[in-house]
Amino acid sequence: MSGPLPNWMRPLASAASVGYGVAIRARARRLEDGLALDCGLPVVSVGNITAGGTGKTPVTQWIARALQASGHAPMIALRGHKGGEKADEVLEHRAALPGIVVAVGADRAQRIAAARVNNSMCDVVVLDDGFQHVQLRRDCDLVLIDSTRPALDDGLLPLGWLREPALSLRRASGVIVTRALKVDDELAHNILKLHGQAPLAWCRHAWTGLEGIDAAVVHEVSWLRRKRVAVWAGTGNPAAIVEHAESVAAAVVDVPRLADHAQWNAPKVARLLARAQDSGADAIIVTPKDWMKIAPLGVQSELPLVRPRLAIEFL
């Protein structure tokens, strides 16, 4: 079993995990006594049962685009990690989906109602990171499992990666496996045992291009083939991004340790740029979430900074 904390902290993490389990069970009992709020619109929730990135942002955007293409006017609702309106996933949704309303706040029902006042055409809500937000009634509850780190037999946080017990999959409408290169029969069997149904779909994160600081500069992914790269990934599962970079670049030579939803400022960028240059990097790959916070800083770099353009491709 692995978890977010180093091995030397396992005794402390084990005790904290027990306390966390007691807290989430107490919360579940309280919520069972109340009624989920109906926001007045159909709700599709996209969530997970593990800490860290499973692909909620690109899958949420894929669903929103699919709804829009079929004649609907979707709204995306999310808490907004710490930064609220300036949270990285909020900025990413607004940049990728300029015609779609994004409602941000811990009280999703209240924020949805407020957004509808000036956006009466909205006829469906896509709830980003909504599996644990059971205060809001939903019509479809999708849970994402990352094939590179399923963590279904892990302990609860912080000993393992689980935000709630794996058997919580029973309350999901369906499971989608992300970052998959093929159907994994063993993982499918484990999901079937826990969820009661086989996964609805298997998909992968495809890089369709590389966008530079100047948005007009877009490279083919093959541009990386002869380049040594540094990877800046302030996400919950940076290993998956590093592995992808290793598959398309000549080598990955520097991966600074960054917190999930990492904060950025000019001195930090300058320090990591110097580190990348010292490691012999020819370019720096930045995740879309980190890019949203780095780009406004007016980065000046001798090394090209590029972010992958992401697309969800279903297997």
mmCIF file of C-alpha atoms in Angstrom:
data_model
loop_
_atom_site.group_PDB
_atom_site.id
_atom_site.type_symbol
_atom_site.label_atom_id
_atom_site.label_comp_id
_atom_site.label_asym_id
_atom_site.label_seq_id
_atom_site.Cartn_x
_atom_site.Cartn_y
_atom_site.Cartn_z
ATOM 1 C CA MET A 1 0.000 0.000 0.000
ATOM 2 C CA SER A 2 1.257 3.481 -0.819
ATOM 3 C CA GLY A 3 -0.059 6.847 0.235
ATOM 4 C CA PRO A 4 0.543 10.580 -0.028
ATOM 5 C CA LEU A 5 2.876 10.686 3.004
ATOM 6 C CA PRO A 6 6.446 9.309 3.258
ATOM 7 C CA ASN A 7 6.976 5.877 4.845
ATOM 8 C CA TRP A 8 8.504 7.272 8.034
ATOM 9 C CA MET A 9 5.159 8.940 8.794
ATOM 10 C CA ARG A 10 3.127 5.726 8.437
ATOM 11 C CA PRO A 11 2.412 5.295 12.191
ATOM 12 C CA LEU A 12 1.027 8.833 12.381
ATOM 13 C CA ALA A 13 -0.787 8.403 9.051
ATOM 14 C CA SER A 14 -2.376 5.165 10.284
ATOM 15 C CA ALA A 15 -3.804 6.863 13.378
ATOM 16 C CA ALA A 16 -4.989 9.849 11.321
ATOM 17 C CA SER A 17 -6.627 7.468 8.820
ATOM 18 C CA VAL A 18 -8.694 5.892 11.609
ATOM 19 C CA GLY A 19 -9.841 9.340 12.727
ATOM 20 C CA TYR A 20 -10.648 10.314 9.147
ATOM 21 C CA GLY A 21 -12.749 7.131 8.773
ATOM 22 C CA VAL A 22 -14.741 7.953 11.897
ATOM 23 C CA ALA A 23 -15.348 11.490 10.606
ATOM 24 C CA ILE A 24 -16.591 10.430 7.165
ATOM 25 C CA ARG A 25 -18.900 7.774 8.664
ATOM 26 C CA ALA A 26 -20.366 10.373 11.029
ATOM 27 C CA ARG A 27 -20.808 12.749 8.091
ATOM 28 C CA ALA A 28 -22.530 10.031 6.065
ATOM 29 C CA ARG A 29 -24.986 9.381 8.919
ATOM 30 C CA ARG A 30 -25.790 13.092 9.206
ATOM 31 C CA LEU A 31 -26.403 13.358 5.487
ATOM 32 C CA GLU A 32 -28.662 10.293 5.514
ATOM 33 C CA ASP A 33 -30.896 12.152 7.960
ATOM 34 C CA GLY A 34 -31.282 15.100 5.586
ATOM 35 C CA LEU A 35 -32.619 15.440 2.068
ATOM 36 C CA ALA A 36 -30.457 16.222 -0.940
ATOM 37 C CA LEU A 37 -31.341 19.582 -2.462
ATOM 38 C CA ASP A 38 -32.926 19.674 -5.910
ATOM 39 C CA CYS A 39 -31.444 22.545 -7.944
ATOM 40 C CA GLY A 40 -34.281 22.356 -10.486
ATOM 41 C CA LEU A 41 -32.134 21.047 -13.334
ATOM 42 C CA PRO A 42 -30.819 17.602 -14.291
ATOM 43 C CA VAL A 43 -27.387 17.062 -12.719
ATOM 44 C CA VAL A 44 -24.537 14.923 -14.037
ATOM 45 C CA SER A 45 -21.816 14.491 -11.406
ATOM 46 C CA VAL A 46 -18.178 13.658 -12.236
ATOM 47 C CA GLY A 47 -16.079 12.589 -9.271
ATOM 48 C CA ASN A 48 -13.709 10.075 -7.754
ATOM 49 C CA ILE A 49 -13.019 8.196 -4.525
ATOM 50 C CA THR A 50 -9.280 8.915 -4.428
ATOM 51 C CA ALA A 51 -7.209 11.995 -3.749
ATOM 52 C CA GLY A 52 -5.326 13.379 -6.699
ATOM 53 C CA GLY A 53 -5.993 13.782 -10.374
ATOM 54 C CA THR A 54 -8.074 11.177 -12.171
ATOM 55 C CA GLY A 55 -9.012 13.371 -15.119
ATOM 56 C CA LYS A 56 -12.132 15.055 -13.758
ATOM 57 C CA THR A 57 -11.458 18.350 -15.555
ATOM 58 C CA PRO A 58 -11.061 16.954 -19.119
ATOM 59 C CA VAL A 59 -13.925 14.472 -18.642
ATOM 60 C CA THR A 60 -16.193 17.237 -17.310
ATOM 61 C CA GLN A 61 -15.312 19.331 -20.362
ATOM 62 C CA TRP A 62 -15.930 16.388 -22.704
ATOM 63 C CA ILE A 63 -19.411 15.902 -21.208
ATOM 64 C CA ALA A 64 -20.182 19.636 -21.393
ATOM 65 C CA ARG A 65 -19.156 19.761 -25.058
ATOM 66 C CA ALA A 66 -21.185 16.624 -25.834
ATOM 67 C CA LEU A 67 -24.274 18.138 -24.191
ATOM 68 C CA GLN A 68 -23.738 21.403 -26.054
ATOM 69 C CA ALA A 69 -23.364 19.553 -29.366
ATOM 70 C CA SER A 70 -26.683 17.787 -28.754
ATOM 71 C CA GLY A 71 -28.542 21.088 -28.318
ATOM 72 C CA HIS A 72 -28.328 21.625 -24.551
ATOM 73 C CA ALA A 73 -27.008 24.609 -22.621
ATOM 74 C CA PRO A 74 -24.880 23.087 -19.833
ATOM 75 C CA MET A 75 -23.555 24.825 -16.742
ATOM 76 C CA ILE A 76 -20.483 23.565 -14.882
ATOM 77 C CA ALA A 77 -20.617 23.805 -11.082
ATOM 78 C CA LEU A 78 -17.645 23.254 -8.773
ATOM 79 C CA ARG A 79 -16.276 24.277 -5.416
ATOM 80 C CA GLY A 80 -13.081 25.913 -6.701
ATOM 81 C CA HIS A 81 -10.107 24.554 -4.746
ATOM 82 C CA LYS A 82 -9.044 27.226 -2.190
ATOM 83 C CA GLY A 83 -8.756 29.946 -4.817
ATOM 84 C CA GLY A 84 -12.491 30.212 -5.493
ATOM 85 C CA GLU A 85 -13.038 32.104 -8.742
ATOM 86 C CA LYS A 86 -9.269 32.112 -9.336
ATOM 87 C CA ALA A 87 -8.778 28.388 -8.710
ATOM 88 C CA ASP A 88 -6.830 26.629 -11.444
ATOM 89 C CA GLU A 89 -9.632 24.302 -12.549
ATOM 90 C CA VAL A 90 -12.061 27.253 -12.716
ATOM 91 C CA LEU A 91 -9.678 29.218 -14.949
ATOM 92 C CA GLU A 92 -9.107 26.115 -17.062
ATOM 93 C CA HIS A 93 -12.846 25.536 -17.606
ATOM 94 C CA ARG A 94 -13.417 29.168 -18.568
ATOM 95 C CA ALA A 95 -10.493 29.211 -20.977
ATOM 96 C CA ALA A 96 -11.488 25.923 -22.646
ATOM 97 C CA LEU A 97 -15.256 26.535 -22.676
ATOM 98 C CA PRO A 98 -15.806 30.281 -23.167
ATOM 99 C CA GLY A 99 -19.494 29.870 -24.029
ATOM 100 C CA ILE A 100 -20.409 27.787 -20.983
ATOM 101 C CA VAL A 101 -21.476 29.168 -17.598
ATOM 102 C CA VAL A 102 -19.236 28.174 -14.658
ATOM 103 C CA ALA A 103 -20.759 28.446 -11.157
ATOM 104 C CA VAL A 104 -18.180 28.455 -8.345
ATOM 105 C CA GLY A 105 -18.648 28.022 -4.603
ATOM 106 C CA ALA A 106 -18.826 25.547 -1.719
ATOM 107 C CA ASP A 107 -22.641 25.764 -1.672
ATOM 108 C CA ARG A 108 -23.239 24.387 -5.156
ATOM 109 C CA ALA A 109 -27.039 24.654 -4.977
ATOM 110 C CA GLN A 110 -26.860 28.338 -4.027
ATOM 111 C CA ARG A 111 -24.292 29.129 -6.726
ATOM 112 C CA ILE A 112 -26.313 27.283 -9.379
ATOM 113 C CA ALA A 113 -29.436 29.238 -8.407
ATOM 114 C CA ALA A 114 -27.522 32.542 -8.564
ATOM 115 C CA ALA A 115 -26.049 31.694 -11.975
ATOM 116 C CA ARG A 116 -29.482 30.812 -13.380
ATOM 117 C CA VAL A 117 -30.789 34.319 -12.666
ATOM 118 C CA ASN A 118 -28.835 35.713 -15.633
ATOM 119 C CA ASN A 119 -28.536 32.454 -17.557
ATOM 120 C CA SER A 120 -32.054 31.110 -17.842
ATOM 121 C CA MET A 121 -31.154 29.125 -20.970
ATOM 122 C CA CYS A 122 -29.067 26.650 -18.909
ATOM 123 C CA ASP A 123 -30.899 23.324 -18.847
ATOM 124 C CA VAL A 124 -28.394 20.886 -17.289
ATOM 125 C CA VAL A 125 -25.616 21.006 -14.672
ATOM 126 C CA VAL A 126 -22.310 19.144 -14.863
ATOM 127 C CA LEU A 127 -20.946 18.888 -11.327
ATOM 128 C CA ASP A 128 -17.135 18.780 -11.284
ATOM 129 C CA ASP A 129 -15.758 16.760 -8.333
ATOM 130 C CA GLY A 130 -19.221 16.003 -7.024
ATOM 131 C CA PHE A 131 -19.205 12.412 -5.740
ATOM 132 C CA GLN A 132 -18.680 13.444 -2.100
ATOM 133 C CA HIS A 133 -21.007 16.456 -2.420
ATOM 134 C CA VAL A 134 -24.141 14.435 -1.663
ATOM 135 C CA GLN A 135 -26.017 17.529 -0.451
ATOM 136 C CA LEU A 136 -27.084 18.091 -4.079
ATOM 137 C CA ARG A 137 -29.422 15.665 -5.817
ATOM 138 C CA ARG A 138 -28.017 14.274 -9.031
ATOM 139 C CA ASP A 139 -29.429 12.203 -11.893
ATOM 140 C CA CYS A 140 -26.184 10.576 -12.999
ATOM 141 C CA ASP A 141 -23.246 9.943 -10.653
ATOM 142 C CA LEU A 142 -20.048 9.081 -12.549
ATOM 143 C CA VAL A 143 -16.864 8.022 -10.757
ATOM 144 C CA LEU A 144 -13.454 8.067 -12.472
ATOM 145 C CA ILE A 145 -10.781 5.470 -11.704
ATOM 146 C CA ASP A 146 -7.223 6.198 -12.891
ATOM 147 C CA SER A 147 -5.799 3.025 -14.424
ATOM 148 C CA THR A 148 -2.260 4.125 -13.506
ATOM 149 C CA ARG A 149 -3.178 4.357 -9.800
ATOM 150 C CA PRO A 150 -6.540 2.690 -9.067
ATOM 151 C CA ALA A 151 -5.846 2.571 -5.281
ATOM 152 C CA LEU A 152 -8.944 0.404 -4.735
ATOM 153 C CA ASP A 153 -7.209 -1.655 -2.044
ATOM 154 C CA ASP A 154 -5.595 1.365 -0.362
ATOM 155 C CA GLY A 155 -6.374 2.704 3.086
ATOM 156 C CA LEU A 156 -8.189 5.939 3.764
ATOM 157 C CA LEU A 157 -6.357 9.236 3.714
ATOM 158 C CA PRO A 158 -3.664 9.985 4.749
ATOM 159 C CA LEU A 159 -2.446 6.368 5.062
ATOM 160 C CA GLY A 160 -3.644 5.586 1.529
ATOM 161 C CA TRP A 161 -5.217 7.531 -1.328
ATOM 162 C CA LEU A 162 -8.917 6.786 -0.693
ATOM 163 C CA ARG A 163 -11.205 9.695 0.108
ATOM 164 C CA GLU A 164 -13.844 7.182 1.191
ATOM 165 C CA PRO A 165 -14.083 3.365 1.289
ATOM 166 C CA ALA A 166 -13.898 1.643 -2.106
ATOM 167 C CA LEU A 167 -17.314 0.068 -1.491
ATOM 168 C CA SER A 168 -18.729 3.592 -1.896
ATOM 169 C CA LEU A 169 -18.628 2.800 -5.619
ATOM 170 C CA ARG A 170 -21.948 1.016 -4.969
ATOM 171 C CA ARG A 171 -23.768 4.344 -4.950
ATOM 172 C CA ALA A 172 -22.296 5.449 -8.307
ATOM 173 C CA SER A 173 -24.369 5.310 -11.495
ATOM 174 C CA GLY A 174 -21.307 4.214 -13.434
ATOM 175 C CA VAL A 175 -17.511 4.001 -13.446
ATOM 176 C CA ILE A 176 -15.203 5.327 -16.173
ATOM 177 C CA VAL A 177 -11.558 4.223 -16.250
ATOM 178 C CA THR A 178 -9.179 7.003 -17.302
ATOM 179 C CA ARG A 179 -5.547 7.062 -18.502
ATOM 180 C CA ALA A 180 -6.032 3.583 -19.966
ATOM 181 C CA LEU A 181 -4.095 2.311 -22.959
ATOM 182 C CA LYS A 182 -6.205 -0.863 -23.098
ATOM 183 C CA VAL A 183 -8.914 -2.684 -21.174
ATOM 184 C CA ASP A 184 -7.398 -4.203 -18.022
ATOM 185 C CA ASP A 185 -9.312 -7.403 -17.195
ATOM 186 C CA GLU A 186 -8.078 -7.531 -13.585
ATOM 187 C CA LEU A 187 -9.052 -3.919 -12.888
ATOM 188 C CA ALA A 188 -12.413 -4.471 -14.594
ATOM 189 C CA HIS A 189 -13.026 -7.483 -12.325
ATOM 190 C CA ASN A 190 -12.133 -5.496 -9.187
ATOM 191 C CA ILE A 191 -14.482 -2.682 -10.199
ATOM 192 C CA LEU A 192 -17.247 -5.207 -10.907
ATOM 193 C CA LYS A 193 -16.859 -6.679 -7.395
ATOM 194 C CA LEU A 194 -16.985 -3.277 -5.699
ATOM 195 C CA HIS A 195 -19.460 -1.435 -7.926
ATOM 196 C CA GLY A 196 -21.667 -4.284 -9.087
ATOM 197 C CA GLN A 197 -21.271 -3.405 -12.765
ATOM 198 C CA ALA A 198 -18.454 -3.424 -15.301
ATOM 199 C CA PRO A 199 -16.946 -0.007 -16.183
ATOM 200 C CA LEU A 200 -19.095 2.048 -18.553
ATOM 201 C CA ALA A 201 -16.059 3.123 -20.563
ATOM 202 C CA TRP A 202 -12.280 3.169 -20.809
ATOM 203 C CA CYS A 203 -10.506 6.289 -22.045
ATOM 204 C CA ARG A 204 -7.086 7.858 -22.341
ATOM 205 C CA HIS A 205 -5.663 11.366 -22.086
ATOM 206 C CA ALA A 206 -4.419 12.235 -25.572
ATOM 207 C CA TRP A 207 -2.042 15.117 -26.294
ATOM 208 C CA THR A 208 -3.230 16.720 -29.531
ATOM 209 C CA GLY A 209 -0.664 19.527 -29.650
ATOM 210 C CA LEU A 210 1.628 21.745 -27.584
ATOM 211 C CA GLU A 211 0.744 25.385 -27.013
ATOM 212 C CA GLY A 212 3.459 27.947 -26.247
ATOM 213 C CA ILE A 213 3.391 31.158 -24.178
ATOM 214 C CA ASP A 214 2.214 32.849 -27.362
ATOM 215 C CA ALA A 215 -1.068 31.007 -27.973
ATOM 216 C CA ALA A 216 -0.510 31.414 -31.705
ATOM 217 C CA VAL A 217 2.490 29.078 -31.441
ATOM 218 C CA VAL A 218 1.316 25.475 -31.503
ATOM 219 C CA HIS A 219 3.703 22.564 -32.015
ATOM 220 C CA GLU A 220 2.995 19.017 -33.026
ATOM 221 C CA VAL A 221 3.639 16.560 -30.192
ATOM 222 C CA SER A 222 6.456 15.112 -32.321
ATOM 223 C CA TRP A 223 8.319 18.421 -31.687
ATOM 224 C CA LEU A 224 9.395 16.855 -28.373
ATOM 225 C CA ARG A 225 10.942 13.776 -29.953
ATOM 226 C CA ARG A 226 14.501 15.137 -29.896
ATOM 227 C CA LYS A 227 14.148 17.274 -26.768
ATOM 228 C CA ARG A 228 15.130 16.722 -23.144
ATOM 229 C CA VAL A 229 12.380 18.149 -20.966
ATOM 230 C CA ALA A 230 11.535 19.261 -17.470
ATOM 231 C CA VAL A 231 7.982 18.568 -16.266
ATOM 232 C CA TRP A 232 6.130 20.970 -13.959
ATOM 233 C CA ALA A 233 3.105 19.121 -12.608
ATOM 234 C CA GLY A 234 1.301 20.469 -9.550
ATOM 235 C CA THR A 235 -1.289 17.685 -9.678
ATOM 236 C CA GLY A 236 -2.357 14.795 -7.501
ATOM 237 C CA ASN A 237 -0.779 12.204 -9.796
ATOM 238 C CA PRO A 238 2.283 13.746 -11.483
ATOM 239 C CA ALA A 239 3.716 10.290 -12.269
ATOM 240 C CA ALA A 240 1.083 9.767 -14.988
ATOM 241 C CA ILE A 241 2.079 13.042 -16.692
ATOM 242 C CA VAL A 242 5.793 12.271 -16.397
ATOM 243 C CA GLU A 243 5.198 8.831 -17.916
ATOM 244 C CA HIS A 244 3.353 10.413 -20.844
ATOM 245 C CA ALA A 245 6.195 12.909 -21.335
ATOM 246 C CA GLU A 246 8.711 10.052 -21.313
ATOM 247 C CA SER A 247 6.782 8.362 -24.111
ATOM 248 C CA VAL A 248 7.001 11.383 -26.461
ATOM 249 C CA ALA A 249 10.221 13.232 -25.511
ATOM 250 C CA ALA A 250 13.878 12.216 -25.818
ATOM 251 C CA ALA A 251 14.205 12.221 -22.013
ATOM 252 C CA VAL A 252 12.705 13.716 -18.861
ATOM 253 C CA VAL A 253 15.613 15.306 -16.992
ATOM 254 C CA ASP A 254 13.931 17.303 -14.218
ATOM 255 C CA VAL A 255 10.707 16.866 -12.236
ATOM 256 C CA PRO A 256 10.513 19.264 -9.276
ATOM 257 C CA ARG A 257 8.268 18.123 -6.434
ATOM 258 C CA LEU A 258 5.149 20.297 -6.479
ATOM 259 C CA ALA A 259 2.051 20.189 -4.293
ATOM 260 C CA ASP A 260 -1.346 19.409 -5.773
ATOM 261 C CA HIS A 261 -2.884 22.742 -6.892
ATOM 262 C CA ALA A 262 0.578 24.305 -6.499
ATOM 263 C CA GLN A 263 0.819 28.042 -5.934
ATOM 264 C CA TRP A 264 3.036 30.042 -8.295
ATOM 265 C CA ASN A 265 4.863 33.369 -8.139
ATOM 266 C CA ALA A 266 7.653 35.008 -10.152
ATOM 267 C CA PRO A 267 10.550 34.008 -7.827
ATOM 268 C CA LYS A 268 9.401 30.389 -7.823
ATOM 269 C CA VAL A 269 9.197 30.332 -11.623
ATOM 270 C CA ALA A 270 12.684 31.897 -11.894
ATOM 271 C CA ARG A 271 14.105 29.324 -9.467
ATOM 272 C CA LEU A 272 12.606 26.371 -11.361
ATOM 273 C CA LEU A 273 13.698 27.809 -14.719
ATOM 274 C CA ALA A 274 17.293 27.940 -13.463
ATOM 275 C CA ARG A 275 16.960 24.378 -12.183
ATOM 276 C CA ALA A 276 15.631 23.163 -15.552
ATOM 277 C CA GLN A 277 18.512 24.869 -17.393
ATOM 278 C CA ASP A 278 21.057 23.314 -15.019
ATOM 279 C CA SER A 279 19.572 19.868 -15.689
ATOM 280 C CA GLY A 280 20.130 20.279 -19.435
ATOM 281 C CA ALA A 281 16.469 20.636 -20.418
ATOM 282 C CA ASP A 282 15.621 21.884 -23.914
ATOM 283 C CA ALA A 283 11.973 22.638 -23.040
ATOM 284 C CA ILE A 284 9.544 22.618 -20.121
ATOM 285 C CA ILE A 285 6.185 20.854 -20.133
ATOM 286 C CA VAL A 286 3.629 22.541 -17.891
ATOM 287 C CA THR A 287 0.244 21.024 -17.029
ATOM 288 C CA PRO A 288 -2.811 23.011 -18.151
ATOM 289 C CA LYS A 289 -3.794 23.681 -14.511
ATOM 290 C CA ASP A 290 -0.371 25.085 -13.611
ATOM 291 C CA TRP A 291 -0.287 27.052 -16.866
ATOM 292 C CA MET A 292 -3.377 29.005 -15.784
ATOM 293 C CA LYS A 293 -1.401 30.428 -12.848
ATOM 294 C CA ILE A 294 2.001 30.770 -14.536
ATOM 295 C CA ALA A 295 0.975 32.550 -17.754
ATOM 296 C CA PRO A 296 -0.311 35.750 -16.027
ATOM 297 C CA LEU A 297 3.095 36.180 -14.356
ATOM 298 C CA GLY A 298 4.639 37.255 -17.671
ATOM 299 C CA VAL A 299 7.266 34.539 -17.788
ATOM 300 C CA GLN A 300 10.451 35.381 -19.703
ATOM 301 C CA SER A 301 12.383 32.221 -20.439
ATOM 302 C CA GLU A 302 15.174 31.107 -22.753
ATOM 303 C CA LEU A 303 13.641 27.636 -22.598
ATOM 304 C CA PRO A 304 10.314 27.183 -24.389
ATOM 305 C CA LEU A 305 7.408 26.478 -22.029
ATOM 306 C CA VAL A 306 4.639 24.396 -23.549
ATOM 307 C CA ARG A 307 1.369 22.966 -22.260
ATOM 308 C CA PRO A 308 -0.253 19.903 -23.778
ATOM 309 C CA ARG A 309 -3.625 20.339 -25.429
ATOM 310 C CA LEU A 310 -5.649 17.532 -23.858
ATOM 311 C CA ALA A 311 -8.437 15.460 -25.376
ATOM 312 C CA ILE A 312 -10.324 12.490 -23.970
ATOM 313 C CA GLU A 313 -10.291 9.546 -26.364
ATOM 314 C CA PHE A 314 -12.540 6.599 -25.569
ATOM 315 C CA LEU A 315 -11.232 3.102 -26.183
#
